[in-house]
Coordinates of C-alpha atoms in Angstrom, one line a residue:
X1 CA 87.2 104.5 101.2
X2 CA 85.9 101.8 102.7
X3 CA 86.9 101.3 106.3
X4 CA 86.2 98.4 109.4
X5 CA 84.2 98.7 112.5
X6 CA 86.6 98.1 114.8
X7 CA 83.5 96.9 117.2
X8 CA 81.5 94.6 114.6
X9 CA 84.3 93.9 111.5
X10 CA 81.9 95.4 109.8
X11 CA 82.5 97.5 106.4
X12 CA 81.3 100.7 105.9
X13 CA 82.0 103.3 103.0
X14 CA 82.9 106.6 103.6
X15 CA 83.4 109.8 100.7
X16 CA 85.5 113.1 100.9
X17 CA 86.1 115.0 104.4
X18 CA 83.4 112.4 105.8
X19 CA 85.9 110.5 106.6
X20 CA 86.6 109.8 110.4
X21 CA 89.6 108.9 111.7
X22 CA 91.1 105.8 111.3
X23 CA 94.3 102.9 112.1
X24 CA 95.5 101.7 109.2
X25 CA 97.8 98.6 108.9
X26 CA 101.3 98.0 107.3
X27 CA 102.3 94.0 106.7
X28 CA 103.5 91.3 104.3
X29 CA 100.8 89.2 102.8
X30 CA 100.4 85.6 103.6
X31 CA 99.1 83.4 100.7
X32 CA 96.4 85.3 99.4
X33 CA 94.0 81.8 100.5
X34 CA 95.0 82.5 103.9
X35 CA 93.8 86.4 103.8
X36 CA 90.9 88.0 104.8
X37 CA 89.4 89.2 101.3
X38 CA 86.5 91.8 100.9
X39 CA 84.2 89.1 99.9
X40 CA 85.1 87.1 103.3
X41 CA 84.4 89.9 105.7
X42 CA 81.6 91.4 103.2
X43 CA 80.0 87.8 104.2
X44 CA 81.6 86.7 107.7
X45 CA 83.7 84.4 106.3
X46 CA 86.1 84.8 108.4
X47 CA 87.5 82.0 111.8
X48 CA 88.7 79.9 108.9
X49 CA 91.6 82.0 107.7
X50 CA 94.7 82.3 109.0
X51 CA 95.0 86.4 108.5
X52 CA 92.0 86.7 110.5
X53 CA 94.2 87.2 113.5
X54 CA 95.5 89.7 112.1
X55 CA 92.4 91.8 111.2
X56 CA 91.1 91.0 115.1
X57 CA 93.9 92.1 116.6
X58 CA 94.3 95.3 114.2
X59 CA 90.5 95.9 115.5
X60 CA 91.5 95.6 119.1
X61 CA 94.3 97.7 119.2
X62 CA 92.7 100.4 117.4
X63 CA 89.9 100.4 120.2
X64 CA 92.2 101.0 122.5
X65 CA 94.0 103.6 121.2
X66 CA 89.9 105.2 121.1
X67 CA 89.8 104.7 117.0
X68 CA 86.2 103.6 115.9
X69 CA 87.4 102.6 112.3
X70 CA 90.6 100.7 111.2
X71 CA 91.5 99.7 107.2
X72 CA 93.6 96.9 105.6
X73 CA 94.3 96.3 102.3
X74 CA 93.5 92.6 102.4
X75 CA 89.9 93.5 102.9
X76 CA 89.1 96.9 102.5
X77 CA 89.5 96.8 98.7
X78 CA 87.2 94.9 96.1
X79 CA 90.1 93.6 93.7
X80 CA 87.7 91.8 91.3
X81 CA 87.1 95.5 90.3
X82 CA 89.9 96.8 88.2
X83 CA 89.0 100.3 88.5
X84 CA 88.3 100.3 92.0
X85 CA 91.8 98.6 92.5
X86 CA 93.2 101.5 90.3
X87 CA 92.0 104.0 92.4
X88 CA 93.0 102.5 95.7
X89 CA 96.7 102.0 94.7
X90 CA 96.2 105.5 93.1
X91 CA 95.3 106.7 96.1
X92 CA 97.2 104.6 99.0
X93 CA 99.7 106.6 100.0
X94 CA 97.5 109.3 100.8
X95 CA 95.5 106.8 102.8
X96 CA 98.6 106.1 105.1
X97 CA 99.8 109.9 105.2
X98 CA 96.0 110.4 106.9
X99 CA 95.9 107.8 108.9
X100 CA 96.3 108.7 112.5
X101 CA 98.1 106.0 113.4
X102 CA 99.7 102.8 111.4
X103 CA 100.5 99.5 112.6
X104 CA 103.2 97.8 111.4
X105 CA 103.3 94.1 111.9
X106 CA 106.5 91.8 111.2
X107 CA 105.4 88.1 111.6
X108 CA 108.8 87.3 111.6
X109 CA 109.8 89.1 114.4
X110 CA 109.9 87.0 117.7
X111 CA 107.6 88.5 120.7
X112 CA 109.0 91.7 122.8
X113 CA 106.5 90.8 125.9
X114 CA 105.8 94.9 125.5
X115 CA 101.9 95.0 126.4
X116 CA 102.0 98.5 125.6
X117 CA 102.7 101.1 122.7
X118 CA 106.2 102.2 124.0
X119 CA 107.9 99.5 122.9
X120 CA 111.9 98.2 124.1
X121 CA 114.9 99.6 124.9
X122 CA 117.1 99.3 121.5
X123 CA 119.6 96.6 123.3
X124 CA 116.4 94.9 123.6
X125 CA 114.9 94.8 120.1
X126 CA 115.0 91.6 118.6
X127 CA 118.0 90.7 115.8
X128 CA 115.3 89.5 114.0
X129 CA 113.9 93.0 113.5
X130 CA 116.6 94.0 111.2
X131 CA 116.4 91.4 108.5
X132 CA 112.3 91.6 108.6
X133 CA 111.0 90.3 105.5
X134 CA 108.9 94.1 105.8
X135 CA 111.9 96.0 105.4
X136 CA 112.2 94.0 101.9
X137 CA 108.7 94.5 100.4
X138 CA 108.0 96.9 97.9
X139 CA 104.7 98.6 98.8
X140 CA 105.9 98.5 103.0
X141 CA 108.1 101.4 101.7
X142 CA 105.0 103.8 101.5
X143 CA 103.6 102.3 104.6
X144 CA 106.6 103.5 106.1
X145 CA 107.1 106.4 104.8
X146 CA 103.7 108.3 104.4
X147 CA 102.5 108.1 108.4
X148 CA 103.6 110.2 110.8
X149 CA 103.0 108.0 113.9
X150 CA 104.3 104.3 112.9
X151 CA 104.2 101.7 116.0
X152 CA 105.8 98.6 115.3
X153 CA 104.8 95.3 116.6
X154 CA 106.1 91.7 116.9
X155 CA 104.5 88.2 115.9
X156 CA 102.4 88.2 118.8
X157 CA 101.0 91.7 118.8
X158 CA 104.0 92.7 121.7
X159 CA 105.6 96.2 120.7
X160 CA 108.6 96.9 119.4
X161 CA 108.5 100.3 119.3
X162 CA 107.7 103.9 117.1
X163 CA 108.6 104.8 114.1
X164 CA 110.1 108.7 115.9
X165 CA 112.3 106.6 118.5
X166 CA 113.7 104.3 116.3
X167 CA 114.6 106.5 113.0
X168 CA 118.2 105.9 113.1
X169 CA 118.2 102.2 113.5
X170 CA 114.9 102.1 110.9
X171 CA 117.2 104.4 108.7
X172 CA 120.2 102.2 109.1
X173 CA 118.0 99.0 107.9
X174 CA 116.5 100.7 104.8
X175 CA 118.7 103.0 103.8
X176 CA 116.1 106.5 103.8
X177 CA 117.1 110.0 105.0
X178 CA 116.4 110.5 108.8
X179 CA 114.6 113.2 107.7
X180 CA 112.5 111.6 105.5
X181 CA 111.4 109.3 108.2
X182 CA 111.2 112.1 111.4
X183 CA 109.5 114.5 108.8
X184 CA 106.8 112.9 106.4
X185 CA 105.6 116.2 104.8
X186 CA 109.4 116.6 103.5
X187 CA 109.8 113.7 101.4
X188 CA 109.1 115.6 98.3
X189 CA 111.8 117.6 99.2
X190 CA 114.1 115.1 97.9
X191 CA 115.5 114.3 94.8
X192 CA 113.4 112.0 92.5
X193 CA 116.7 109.8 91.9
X194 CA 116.9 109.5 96.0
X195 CA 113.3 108.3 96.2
X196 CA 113.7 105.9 93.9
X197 CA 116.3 104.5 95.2
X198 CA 115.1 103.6 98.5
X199 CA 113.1 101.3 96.5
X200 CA 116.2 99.5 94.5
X201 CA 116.6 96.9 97.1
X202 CA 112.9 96.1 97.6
X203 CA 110.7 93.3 95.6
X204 CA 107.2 92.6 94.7
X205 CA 105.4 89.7 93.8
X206 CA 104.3 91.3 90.4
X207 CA 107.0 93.2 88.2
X208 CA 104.6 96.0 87.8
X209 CA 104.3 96.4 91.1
X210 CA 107.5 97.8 91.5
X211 CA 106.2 101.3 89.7
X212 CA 103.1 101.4 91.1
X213 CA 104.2 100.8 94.6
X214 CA 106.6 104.6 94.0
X215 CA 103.5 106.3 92.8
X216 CA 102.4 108.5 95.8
X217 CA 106.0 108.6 96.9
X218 CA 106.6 110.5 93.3
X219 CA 103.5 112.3 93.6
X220 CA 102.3 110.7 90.1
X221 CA 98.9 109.4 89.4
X222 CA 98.5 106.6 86.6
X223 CA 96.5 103.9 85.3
X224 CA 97.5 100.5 86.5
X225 CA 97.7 97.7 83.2
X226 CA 99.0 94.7 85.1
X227 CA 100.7 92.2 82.1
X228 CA 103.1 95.3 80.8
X229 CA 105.8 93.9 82.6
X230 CA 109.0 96.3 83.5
X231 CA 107.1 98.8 80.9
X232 CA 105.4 100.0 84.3
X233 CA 108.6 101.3 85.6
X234 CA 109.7 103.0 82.1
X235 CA 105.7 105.0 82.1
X236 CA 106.6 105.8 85.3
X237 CA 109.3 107.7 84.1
X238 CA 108.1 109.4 81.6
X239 CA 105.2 110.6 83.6
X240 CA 107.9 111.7 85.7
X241 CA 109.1 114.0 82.7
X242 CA 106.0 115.7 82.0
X243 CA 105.4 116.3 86.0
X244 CA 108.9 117.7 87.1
X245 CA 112.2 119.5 85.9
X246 CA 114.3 117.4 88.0
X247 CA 117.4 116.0 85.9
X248 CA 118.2 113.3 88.6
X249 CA 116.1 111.1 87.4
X250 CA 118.7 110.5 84.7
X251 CA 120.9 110.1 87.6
X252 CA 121.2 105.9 87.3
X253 CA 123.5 103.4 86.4
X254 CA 121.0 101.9 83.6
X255 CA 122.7 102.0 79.6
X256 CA 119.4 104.1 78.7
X257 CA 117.7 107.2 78.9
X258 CA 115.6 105.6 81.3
X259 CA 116.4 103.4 84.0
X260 CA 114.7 99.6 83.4
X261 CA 114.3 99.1 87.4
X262 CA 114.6 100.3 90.5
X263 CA 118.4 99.0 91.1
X264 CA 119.9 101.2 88.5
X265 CA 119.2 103.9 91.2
X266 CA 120.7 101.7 94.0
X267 CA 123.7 104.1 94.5
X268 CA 121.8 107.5 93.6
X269 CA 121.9 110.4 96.3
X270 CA 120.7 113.9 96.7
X271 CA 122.7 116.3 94.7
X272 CA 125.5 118.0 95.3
X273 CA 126.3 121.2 97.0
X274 CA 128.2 122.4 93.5
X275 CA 124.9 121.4 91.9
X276 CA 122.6 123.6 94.5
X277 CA 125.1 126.6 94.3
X278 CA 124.7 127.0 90.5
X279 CA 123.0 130.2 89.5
X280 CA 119.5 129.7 89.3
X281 CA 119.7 130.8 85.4
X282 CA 121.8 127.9 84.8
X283 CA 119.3 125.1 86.7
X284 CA 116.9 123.0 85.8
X285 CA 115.7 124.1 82.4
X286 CA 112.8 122.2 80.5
X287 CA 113.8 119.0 78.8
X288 CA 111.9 116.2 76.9
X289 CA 112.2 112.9 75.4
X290 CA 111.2 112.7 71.5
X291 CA 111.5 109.7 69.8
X292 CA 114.9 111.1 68.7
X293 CA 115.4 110.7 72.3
X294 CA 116.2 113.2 75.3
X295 CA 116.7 116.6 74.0
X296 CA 118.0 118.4 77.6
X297 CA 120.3 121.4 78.4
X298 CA 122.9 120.8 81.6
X299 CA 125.4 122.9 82.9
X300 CA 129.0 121.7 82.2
X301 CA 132.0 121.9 85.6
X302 CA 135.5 122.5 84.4

């Protein structure tokens, strides 16, 4: 994991429970010419581009919340190398569940004047907040979910406010469990039909994308092949099968076995109380798809 000095904006590597602690940032990409790559800050390119700010000021308010190191993944990941890229996305939401704190910047969010980390009162939180182009991204969703500490902050760097206060508005917005969002280390409590689909209304700038943005938040581990299109999402699912016994992934509105995208989960939610008061004997038995399709045993309800 390769991580910034927050100090120098320098890069250094680190392996295992070497590690040190680290802020870690959450934001919507600008055109990828105006962001700081790993080849710009690997050679001090940097004043030119626009998302420069937003690596300086990532730096400085990680010093002054006494963190040394600080990650982004504009520049903290080599994507000429496939494998490394891979790994990284294989590996991302982990990153973020680790982190001790993550920043969450919304550039479309007009300043709070809130020099410090505590943020507004919730009258005074900006409409603009709630139709944040970073509540609509894809891969935010893990950067939202996997952190316990989340700040959020404004255009200019001003806070908003944390992640803990602000759960039932944030939960309001994007449509995940309170729960989920007070308690991190629960999420794979819930049902993998309810995960999913606090994804449906989310996009990405590559199809793909779209699965590999749910892999931590599944708890699967795949390889990436960017060009397969919404193939991504159906591998997904079938990793799904060989990982867990939970039937609610069948649980969508698609006309297959398996759901083509997120949306067919849009209206999916955790199961019922009948469903959880069945006999254990009567639950969740193995199932598998052949290519005679889904051979499964459920439990009829008169």
């Amino acid at each position: 994991m390769r991580l910034i000095n927050t100090k120098t904006l320098q890069l250094e590597e680190f392996f295992g429970d070497q590690i040190p602690e680290y802020a870690i940032l959450s934001h919507t990409w600008g055109t990828p010419k105006d962001e700081v790559s790993f080849k710009d800050l690997d050679s001090n390119i940097l004043n030119h581009k626009a998302g420069y700010q937003k690596i300086r000021y990532l730096c400085e308010q990680a010093s002054k919340d006494q963190l040394s190191w600080a990650w982004s993944d504009t520049c903290c990941i080599n994507k000429d190398s496939s494998a490394e890229l891979s790994e990284a996305i294989n590996s991302m939401f982990q990153w973020y569940q680790h982190a001790k704190i993550c920043y969450a910047y919304l550039s479309d969010v007009p300043s709070t004047g809130k020099h410090d980390t505590v943020g507004v009162s919730k009258h005074e939180i900006p409409q603009q907040f709630r139709t944040s182009r970073w509540f609509h991204r894809g891969w935010t969703l893990q950067e939202l979910l996997a952190p316990e500490d989340v700040i959020f902050f404004a255009e200019d760097w001003t806070c908003i406010g944390r992640k803990r206060s602000l759960r039932n508005l944030v939960g309001d917005i994007s449509g995940i469990n309170r729960g989920a969002l007070q308690w991190p280390w629960t999420i794979s409590g819930y049902s993998v039909a309810t995960r999913i689909s606090w994804a449906a209304r989310r996009k990405t700038s590559r199809l793909e994308d779209r699965a590999y943005s749910l892999l931590g938040i599944l708890g699967v581990h795949m390889p990436l092949i960017y060009g397969e299109g919404q193939n991504a999402f159906q591998r997904l699912q079938t990793e799904l099968i060989k990982l867990s016994d939970d039937e609610s992934l069948f649980a969508h509105s698609g006309p297959n076995i398996l759901a083509e995208n997120p949306e067919a989960f849009i209206f999916s939610t955790e199961p019922s109380s009948i469903a959880t008061a069945l006999p254990r004997s009567t639950q969740n038995k193995p199932y598998s798809i052949t290519n005679m399709g889904l051979s499964i045993e459920i439990p009829i309800l008169p």
